[in-house]
Short mmCIF file of C-alpha atoms in Angstrom, two decimals:
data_model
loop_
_atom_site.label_atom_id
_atom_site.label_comp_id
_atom_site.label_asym_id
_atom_site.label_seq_id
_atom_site.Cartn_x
_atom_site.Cartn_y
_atom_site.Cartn_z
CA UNK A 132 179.74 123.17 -16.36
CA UNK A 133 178.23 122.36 -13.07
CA UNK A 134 174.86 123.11 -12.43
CA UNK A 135 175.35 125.42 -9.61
CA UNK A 136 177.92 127.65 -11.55
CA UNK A 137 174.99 129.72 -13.69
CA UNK A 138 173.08 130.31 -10.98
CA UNK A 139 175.97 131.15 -8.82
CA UNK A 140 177.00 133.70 -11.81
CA UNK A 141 172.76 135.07 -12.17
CA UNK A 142 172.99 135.76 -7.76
CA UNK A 143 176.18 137.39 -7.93
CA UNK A 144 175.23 140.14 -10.62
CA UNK A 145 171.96 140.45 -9.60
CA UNK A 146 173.89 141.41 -6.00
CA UNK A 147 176.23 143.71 -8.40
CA UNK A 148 172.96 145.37 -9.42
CA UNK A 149 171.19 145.76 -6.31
CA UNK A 150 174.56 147.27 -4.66
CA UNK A 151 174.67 149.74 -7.44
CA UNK A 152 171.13 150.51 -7.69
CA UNK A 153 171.62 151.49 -3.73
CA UNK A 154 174.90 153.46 -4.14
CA UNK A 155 173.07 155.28 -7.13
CA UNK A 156 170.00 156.19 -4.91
CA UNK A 157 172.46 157.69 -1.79
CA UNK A 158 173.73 159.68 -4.10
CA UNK A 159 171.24 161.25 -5.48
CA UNK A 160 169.01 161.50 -2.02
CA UNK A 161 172.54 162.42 0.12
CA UNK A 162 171.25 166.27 -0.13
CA UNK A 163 167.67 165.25 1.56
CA UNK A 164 169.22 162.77 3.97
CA UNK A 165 171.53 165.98 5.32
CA UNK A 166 168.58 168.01 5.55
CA UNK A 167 166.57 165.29 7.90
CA UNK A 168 170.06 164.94 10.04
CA UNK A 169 169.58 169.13 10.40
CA UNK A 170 166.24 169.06 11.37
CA UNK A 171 166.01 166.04 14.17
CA UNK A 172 168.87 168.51 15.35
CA UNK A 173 166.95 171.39 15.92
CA UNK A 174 164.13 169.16 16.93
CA UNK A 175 166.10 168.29 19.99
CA UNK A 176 167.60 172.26 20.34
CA UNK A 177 163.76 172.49 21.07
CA UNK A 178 162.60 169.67 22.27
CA UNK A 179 162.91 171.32 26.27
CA UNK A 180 160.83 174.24 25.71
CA UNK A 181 158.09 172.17 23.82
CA UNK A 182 158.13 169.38 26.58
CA UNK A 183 157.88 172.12 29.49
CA UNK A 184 155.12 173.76 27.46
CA UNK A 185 153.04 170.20 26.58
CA UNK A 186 153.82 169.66 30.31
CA UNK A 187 151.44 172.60 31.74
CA UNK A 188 149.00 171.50 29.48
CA UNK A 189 148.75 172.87 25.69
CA UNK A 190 149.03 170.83 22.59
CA UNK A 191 152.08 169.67 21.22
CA UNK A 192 151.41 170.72 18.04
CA UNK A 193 150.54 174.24 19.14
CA UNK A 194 153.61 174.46 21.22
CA UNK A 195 155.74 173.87 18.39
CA UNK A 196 154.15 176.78 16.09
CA UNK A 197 154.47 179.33 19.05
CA UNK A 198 158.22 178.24 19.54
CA UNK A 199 158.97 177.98 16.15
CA UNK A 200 156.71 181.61 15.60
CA UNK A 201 159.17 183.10 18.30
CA UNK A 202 162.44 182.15 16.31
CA UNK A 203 161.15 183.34 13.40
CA UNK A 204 160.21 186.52 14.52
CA UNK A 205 163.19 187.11 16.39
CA UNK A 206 165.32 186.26 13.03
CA UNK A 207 162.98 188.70 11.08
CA UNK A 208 163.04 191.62 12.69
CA UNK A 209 167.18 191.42 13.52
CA UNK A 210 167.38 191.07 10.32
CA UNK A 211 165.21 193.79 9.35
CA UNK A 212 167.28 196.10 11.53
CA UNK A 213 170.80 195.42 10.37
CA UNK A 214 169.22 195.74 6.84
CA UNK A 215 167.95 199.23 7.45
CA UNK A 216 171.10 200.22 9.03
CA UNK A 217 172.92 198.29 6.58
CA UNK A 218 171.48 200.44 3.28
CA UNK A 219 172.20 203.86 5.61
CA UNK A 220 175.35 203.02 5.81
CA UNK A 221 176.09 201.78 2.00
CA UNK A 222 174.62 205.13 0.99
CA UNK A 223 176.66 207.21 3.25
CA UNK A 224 179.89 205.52 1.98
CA UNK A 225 178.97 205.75 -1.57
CA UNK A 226 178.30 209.43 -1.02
CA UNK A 227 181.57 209.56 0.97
CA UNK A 228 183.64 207.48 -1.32
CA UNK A 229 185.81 209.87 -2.78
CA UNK A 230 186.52 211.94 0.28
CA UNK A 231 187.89 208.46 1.75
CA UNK A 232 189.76 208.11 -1.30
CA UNK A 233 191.20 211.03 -1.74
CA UNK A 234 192.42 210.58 2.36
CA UNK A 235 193.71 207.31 1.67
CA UNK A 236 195.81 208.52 -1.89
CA UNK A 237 197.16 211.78 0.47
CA UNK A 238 198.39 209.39 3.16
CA UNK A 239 200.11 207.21 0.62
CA UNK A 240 201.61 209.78 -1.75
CA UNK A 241 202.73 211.55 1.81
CA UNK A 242 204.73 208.24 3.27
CA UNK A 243 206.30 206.54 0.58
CA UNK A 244 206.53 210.78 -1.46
CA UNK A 245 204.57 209.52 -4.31
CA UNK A 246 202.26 211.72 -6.58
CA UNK A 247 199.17 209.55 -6.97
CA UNK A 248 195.80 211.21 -8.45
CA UNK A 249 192.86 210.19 -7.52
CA UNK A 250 191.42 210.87 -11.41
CA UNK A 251 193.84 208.79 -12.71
CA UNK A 252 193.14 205.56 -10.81
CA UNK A 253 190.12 206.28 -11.72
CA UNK A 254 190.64 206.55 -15.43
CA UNK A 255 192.96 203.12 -15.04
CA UNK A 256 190.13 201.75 -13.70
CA UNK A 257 187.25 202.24 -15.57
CA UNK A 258 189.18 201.29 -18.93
CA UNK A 259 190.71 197.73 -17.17
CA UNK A 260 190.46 194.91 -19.22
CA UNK A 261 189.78 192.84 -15.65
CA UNK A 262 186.92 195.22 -14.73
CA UNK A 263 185.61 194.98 -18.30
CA UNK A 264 185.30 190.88 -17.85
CA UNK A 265 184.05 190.83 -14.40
CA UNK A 266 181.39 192.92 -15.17
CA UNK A 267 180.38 190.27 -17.91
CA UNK A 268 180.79 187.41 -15.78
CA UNK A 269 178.60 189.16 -13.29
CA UNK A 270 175.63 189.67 -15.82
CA UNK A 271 175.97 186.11 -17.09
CA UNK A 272 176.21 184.81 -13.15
CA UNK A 273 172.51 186.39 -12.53
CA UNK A 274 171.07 183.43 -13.32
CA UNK A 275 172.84 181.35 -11.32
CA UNK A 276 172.67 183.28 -8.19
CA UNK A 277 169.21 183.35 -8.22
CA UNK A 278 168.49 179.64 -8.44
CA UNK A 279 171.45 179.49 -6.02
CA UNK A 280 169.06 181.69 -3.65
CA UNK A 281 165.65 179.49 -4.54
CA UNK A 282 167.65 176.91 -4.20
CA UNK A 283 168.56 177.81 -0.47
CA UNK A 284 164.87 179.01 0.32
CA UNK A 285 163.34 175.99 -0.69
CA UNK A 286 166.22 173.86 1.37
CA UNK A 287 165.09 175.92 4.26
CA UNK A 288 161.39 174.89 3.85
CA UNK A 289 162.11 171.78 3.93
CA UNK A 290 164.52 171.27 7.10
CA UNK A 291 161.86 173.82 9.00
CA UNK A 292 159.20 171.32 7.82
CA UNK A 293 160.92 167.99 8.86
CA UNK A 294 161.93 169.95 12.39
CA UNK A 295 158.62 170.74 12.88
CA UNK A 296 157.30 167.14 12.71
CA UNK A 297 159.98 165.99 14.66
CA UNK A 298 159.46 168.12 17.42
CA UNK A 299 155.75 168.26 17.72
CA UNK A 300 155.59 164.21 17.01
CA UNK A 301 158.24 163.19 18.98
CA UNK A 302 156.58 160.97 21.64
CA UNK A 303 154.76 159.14 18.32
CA UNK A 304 158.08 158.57 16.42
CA UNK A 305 159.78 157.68 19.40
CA UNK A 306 157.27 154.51 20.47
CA UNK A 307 156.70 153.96 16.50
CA UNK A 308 160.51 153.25 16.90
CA UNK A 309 160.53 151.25 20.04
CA UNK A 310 157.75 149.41 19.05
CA UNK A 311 159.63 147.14 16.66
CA UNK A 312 162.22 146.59 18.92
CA UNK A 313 162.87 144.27 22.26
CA UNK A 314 162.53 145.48 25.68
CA UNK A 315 165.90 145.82 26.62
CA UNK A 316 166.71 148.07 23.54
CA UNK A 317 163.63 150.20 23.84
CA UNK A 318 165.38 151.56 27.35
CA UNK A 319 168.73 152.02 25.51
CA UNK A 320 166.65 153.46 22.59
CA UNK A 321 165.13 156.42 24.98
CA UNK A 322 168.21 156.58 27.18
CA UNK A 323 170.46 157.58 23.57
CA UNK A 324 167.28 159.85 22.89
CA UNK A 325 167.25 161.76 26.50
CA UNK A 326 171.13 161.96 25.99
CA UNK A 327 170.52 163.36 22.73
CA UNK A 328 168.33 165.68 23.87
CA UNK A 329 170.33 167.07 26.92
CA UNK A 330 174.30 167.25 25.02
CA UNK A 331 172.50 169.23 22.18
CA UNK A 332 170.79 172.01 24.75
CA UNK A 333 174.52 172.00 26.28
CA UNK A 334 175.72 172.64 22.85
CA UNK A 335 173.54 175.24 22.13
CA UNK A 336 173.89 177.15 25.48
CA UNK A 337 178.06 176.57 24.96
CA UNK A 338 177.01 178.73 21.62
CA UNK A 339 175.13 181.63 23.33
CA UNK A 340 177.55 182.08 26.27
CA UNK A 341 180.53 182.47 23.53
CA UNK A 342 178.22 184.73 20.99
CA UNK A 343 178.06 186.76 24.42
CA UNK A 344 181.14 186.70 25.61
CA UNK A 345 182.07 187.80 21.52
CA UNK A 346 179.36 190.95 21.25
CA UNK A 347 180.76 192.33 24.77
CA UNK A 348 184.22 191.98 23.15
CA UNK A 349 183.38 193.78 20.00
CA UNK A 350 181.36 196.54 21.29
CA UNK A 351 183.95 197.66 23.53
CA UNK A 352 186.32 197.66 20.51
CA UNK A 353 183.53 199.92 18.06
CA UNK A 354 182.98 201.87 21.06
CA UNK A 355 186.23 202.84 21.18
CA UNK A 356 186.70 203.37 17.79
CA UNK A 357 183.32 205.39 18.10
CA UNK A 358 182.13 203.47 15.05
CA UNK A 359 178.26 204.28 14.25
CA UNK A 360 175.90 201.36 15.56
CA UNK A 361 178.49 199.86 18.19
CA UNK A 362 175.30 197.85 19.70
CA UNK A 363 173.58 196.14 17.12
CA UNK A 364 177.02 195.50 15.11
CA UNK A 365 178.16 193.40 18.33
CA UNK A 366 174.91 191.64 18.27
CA UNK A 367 175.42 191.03 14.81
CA UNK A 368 179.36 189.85 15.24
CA UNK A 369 177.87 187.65 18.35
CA UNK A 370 175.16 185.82 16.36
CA UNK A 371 176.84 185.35 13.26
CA UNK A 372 179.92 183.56 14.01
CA UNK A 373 178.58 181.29 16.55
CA UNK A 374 175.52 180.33 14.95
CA UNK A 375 176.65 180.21 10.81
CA UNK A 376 179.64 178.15 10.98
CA UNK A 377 183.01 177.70 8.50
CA UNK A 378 181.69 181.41 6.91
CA UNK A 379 180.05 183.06 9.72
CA UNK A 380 183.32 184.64 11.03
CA UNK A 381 184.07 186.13 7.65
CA UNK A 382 180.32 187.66 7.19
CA UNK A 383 180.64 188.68 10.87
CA UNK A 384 183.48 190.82 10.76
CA UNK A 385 182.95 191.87 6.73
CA UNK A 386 179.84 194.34 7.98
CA UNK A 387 181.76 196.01 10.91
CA UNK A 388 184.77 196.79 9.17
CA UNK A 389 182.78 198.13 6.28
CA UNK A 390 180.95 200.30 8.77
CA UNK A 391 184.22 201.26 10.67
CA UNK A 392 185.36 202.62 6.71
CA UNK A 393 182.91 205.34 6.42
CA UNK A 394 184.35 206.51 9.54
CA UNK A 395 188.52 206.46 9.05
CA UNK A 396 189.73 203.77 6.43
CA UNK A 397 192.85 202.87 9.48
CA UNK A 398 189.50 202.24 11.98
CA UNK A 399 188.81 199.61 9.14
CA UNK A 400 192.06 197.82 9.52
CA UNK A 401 191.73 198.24 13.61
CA UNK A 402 188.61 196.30 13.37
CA UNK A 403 189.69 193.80 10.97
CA UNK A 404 192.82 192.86 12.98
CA UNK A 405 191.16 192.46 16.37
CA UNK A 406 188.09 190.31 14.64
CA UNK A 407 191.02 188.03 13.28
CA UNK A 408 192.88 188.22 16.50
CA UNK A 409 190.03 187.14 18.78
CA UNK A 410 188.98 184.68 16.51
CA UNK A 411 192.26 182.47 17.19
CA UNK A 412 191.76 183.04 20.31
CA UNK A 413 188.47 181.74 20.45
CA UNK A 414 189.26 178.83 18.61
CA UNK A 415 192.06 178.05 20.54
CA UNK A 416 191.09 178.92 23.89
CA UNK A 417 187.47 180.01 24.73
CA UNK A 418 185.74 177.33 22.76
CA UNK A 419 187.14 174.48 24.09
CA UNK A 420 186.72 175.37 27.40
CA UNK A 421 183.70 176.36 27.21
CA UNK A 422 182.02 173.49 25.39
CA UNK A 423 184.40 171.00 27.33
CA UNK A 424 182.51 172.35 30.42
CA UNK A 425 179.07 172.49 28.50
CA UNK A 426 179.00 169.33 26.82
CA UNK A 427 181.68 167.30 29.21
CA UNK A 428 183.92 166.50 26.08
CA UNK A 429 187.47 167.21 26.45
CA UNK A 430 188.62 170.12 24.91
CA UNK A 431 191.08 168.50 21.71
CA UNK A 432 188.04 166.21 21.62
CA UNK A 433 185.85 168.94 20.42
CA UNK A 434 188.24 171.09 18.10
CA UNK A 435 189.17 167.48 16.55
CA UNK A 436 185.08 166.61 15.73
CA UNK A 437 184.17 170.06 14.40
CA UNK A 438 187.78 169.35 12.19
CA UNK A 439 186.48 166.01 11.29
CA UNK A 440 182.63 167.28 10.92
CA UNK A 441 183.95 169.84 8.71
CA UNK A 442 186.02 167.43 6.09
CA UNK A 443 182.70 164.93 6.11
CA UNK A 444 179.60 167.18 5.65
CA UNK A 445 180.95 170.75 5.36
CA UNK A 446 179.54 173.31 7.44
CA UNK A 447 176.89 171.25 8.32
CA UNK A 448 179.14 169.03 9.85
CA UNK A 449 180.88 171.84 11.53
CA UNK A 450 177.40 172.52 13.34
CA UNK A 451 176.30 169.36 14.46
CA UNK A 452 180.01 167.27 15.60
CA UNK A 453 180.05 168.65 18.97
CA UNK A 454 176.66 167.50 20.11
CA UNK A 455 176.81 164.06 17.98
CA UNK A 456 179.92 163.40 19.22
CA UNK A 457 178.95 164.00 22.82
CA UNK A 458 176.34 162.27 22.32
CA UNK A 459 177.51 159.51 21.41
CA UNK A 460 180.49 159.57 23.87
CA UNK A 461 178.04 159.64 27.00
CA UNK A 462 175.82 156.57 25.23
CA UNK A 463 178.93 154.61 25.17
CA UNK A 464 180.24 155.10 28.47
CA UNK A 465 177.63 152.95 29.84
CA UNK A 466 179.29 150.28 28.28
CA UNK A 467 182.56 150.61 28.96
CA UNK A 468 183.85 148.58 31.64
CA UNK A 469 186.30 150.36 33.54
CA UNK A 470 189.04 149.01 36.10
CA UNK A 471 190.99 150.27 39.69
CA UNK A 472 194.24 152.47 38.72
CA UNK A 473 197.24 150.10 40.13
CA UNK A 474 199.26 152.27 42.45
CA UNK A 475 202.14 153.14 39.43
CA UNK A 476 199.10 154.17 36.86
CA UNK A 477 197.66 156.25 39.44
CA UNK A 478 199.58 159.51 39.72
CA UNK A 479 196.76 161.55 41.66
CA UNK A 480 197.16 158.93 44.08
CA UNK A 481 198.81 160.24 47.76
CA UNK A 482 202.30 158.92 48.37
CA UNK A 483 202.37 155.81 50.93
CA UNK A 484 203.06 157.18 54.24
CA UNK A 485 206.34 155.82 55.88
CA UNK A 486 206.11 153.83 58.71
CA UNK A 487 205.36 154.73 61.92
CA UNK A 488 209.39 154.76 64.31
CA UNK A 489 209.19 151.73 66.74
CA UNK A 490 209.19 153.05 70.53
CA UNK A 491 212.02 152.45 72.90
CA UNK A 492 209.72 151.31 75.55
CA UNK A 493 208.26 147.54 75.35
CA UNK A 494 204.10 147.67 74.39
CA UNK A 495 202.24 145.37 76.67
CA UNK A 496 200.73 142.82 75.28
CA UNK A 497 196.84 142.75 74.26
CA UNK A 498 194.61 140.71 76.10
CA UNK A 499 193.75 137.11 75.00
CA UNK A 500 190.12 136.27 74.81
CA UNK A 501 188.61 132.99 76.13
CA UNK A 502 189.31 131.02 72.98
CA UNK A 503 186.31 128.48 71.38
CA UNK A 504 186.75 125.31 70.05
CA UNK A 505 186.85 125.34 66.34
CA UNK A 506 184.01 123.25 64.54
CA UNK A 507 184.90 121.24 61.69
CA UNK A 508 182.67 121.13 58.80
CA UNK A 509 182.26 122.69 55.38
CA UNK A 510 181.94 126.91 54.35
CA UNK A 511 178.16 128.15 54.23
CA UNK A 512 178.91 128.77 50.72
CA UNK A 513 180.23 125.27 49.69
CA UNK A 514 177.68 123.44 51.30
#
């Protein structure tokens, strides 16, 4: 055996190991590794408003709580308002729930001349086997949703926590970072960061034009349909299925047409058909102009990386493509070395113009000037 071999054999498993060991640790810190990518997100969502703040003069750190304080409070209290008008309604449709079925059995047994009874669907369904086991599985599943719920809460915590430092020590991490590295990659270093920075406040402003463009949509719609808190519902529709993506559509449009029920169950359907109708045409055509013109991707570009986003993280991924991806599309066009269009490539280019007829009448000819004698010798340059 030579004497290499063993230790050849030792390095090579102890490699194994070590590779392991690392895949082993990703895996299990994958969930806090998404949650740092979330927050240095939203860091740079708010990095403007805590710069122009630090700018006139107050802390850093105190900018960050009072932006931060502002978000929060604006969450709270929407949310406190759709809840109170969200119980008011539940108890007026519980209240009402037999009226609207007895309306919807009436309307049946009168189109297709069936003689339905409202008591015996609900005899039918009270003594369901199906009703019988989801009930059980929903007593058993109270566990579960509620560390599903701490679960979320304490995620929360933490990305608000990392965002915070982020933000409000972002001019330390950022020379903590350049300060390991060469010159000429701290410039490209704060160059990624400012592009960073900029694509993601496109992003976001991309999101509030379309969350606009969707509640003015909406409440025309509930208006019309004279459904009972037209306003805040389109608010709610707006903010909801730009800002909570992959399931924010669904929860946006489930509390409208539950709303629109208590009112006519066929308003219901109404509202459920144009929510799923403007949503293709959202996807399809509003978004990708609108963030092609935001974040200066192209349009396929953009539907392709929230795609893409979406099969690698989820709806976390869904969230942050657009602004990684423009990101890093502007970082690398500074490197890209780009050529002249040759005159087939370029089709923008005019047509040659034909040339000019030649004139029946001689041209005189130009003027010679005094001539000088030519010097011989070599070119300034190869000299």
């Amino acid at each position: 055996m030579p004497r290499w071999l063993p230790r050849a054999v030792v390095l090579v498993l102890a490699l194994y190991a070590c590779f392991q060991l690392a895949g082993w640790a990703f895996h299990q810190l994958i969930g806090l590794l998404i949650n740092i990518l979330i927050a240095f997100f939203l860091a740079l969502a708010i990095e403007p408003a805590v710069a122009r703040m630090a700018a006139r003069g107050m802390r850093r750190g105190l900018a960050t709580f009072l932006v931060f304080l502002g978000v929060v409070v604006a969450a709270a209290g929407f949310l406190v308002l759709l809840g109170s008008m969200l119980a008011g309604q539940i108890v007026a449709m519980v209240e009402g729930f037999p009226r609207y079925l007895d309306s919807v059995i009436n309307a049946i047994n009168a189109t297709f001349h069936t003689e339905l009874s409202r008591l015996e669907i609900q005899d039918s369904l009270l003594h369901s086997a199906w009703l019988q086991k989801y009930v059980q599985n929903s007593a058993s599943g109270v566990l579960d949703v509620s560390a599903t719920v701490l679960g979320g809460l304490f995620r929360l915590l933490t990305v608000g926590l990392f965002s915070f430092y982020f933000a409000a020590d972002g001019p330390r991490l950022r020379r903590a970072l350049c300060s390991v590295l060469p010159p000429a990659k701290q410039s490209e270093v704060l160059r990624a960061w400012e592009i960073a920075v900029a694509k993601t406040g496109g992003y976001l402003y991309s999101r509030g034009l379309m969350a606009l463009v969707s509640g003015i949509a909406h409440y025309v719609v509930f208006a019309v349909l004279d459904v009972p808190y037209a306003p805040a519902l389109a608010v709610w529709v707006g903010l909801v299925s730009q800002f909570i993506p992959t399931i924010g559509t669904y929860l946006a449009g489930a509390l409208p047409t539950l709303i629109a029920f208590t009112v006519d169950p066929w308003y219901a359907l109404y509202v459920l058909g144009f929510v799923v109708v403007y949503q293709q045409f959202e996807n399809y055509v509003l978004q990708p102009k609108l963030t092609s013109r935001t974040v200066d991707i192209h349009p396929a570009v953009a539907f392709g990386s929230v795609i893409a986003g979406t099969a690698l993280l989820g709806a976390v991924g869904a969230l942050i493509a657009i602004p990684a991806v423009a990101t890093l599309q502007a970082f690398l066009g500074a490197y890209v070395k780009r050529y002249e269009l040759t005159e087939g490539a370029d089709d923008t280019a005019p047509p040659p113009s034909a040339p000019a007829p030649a004139s029946s009448s001689p041209t005189p000819p130009a003027p010679r000037s005094p001539s000088r004698p030519r010097r011989r010798g070599r070119l300034p340059g190869l000299r």
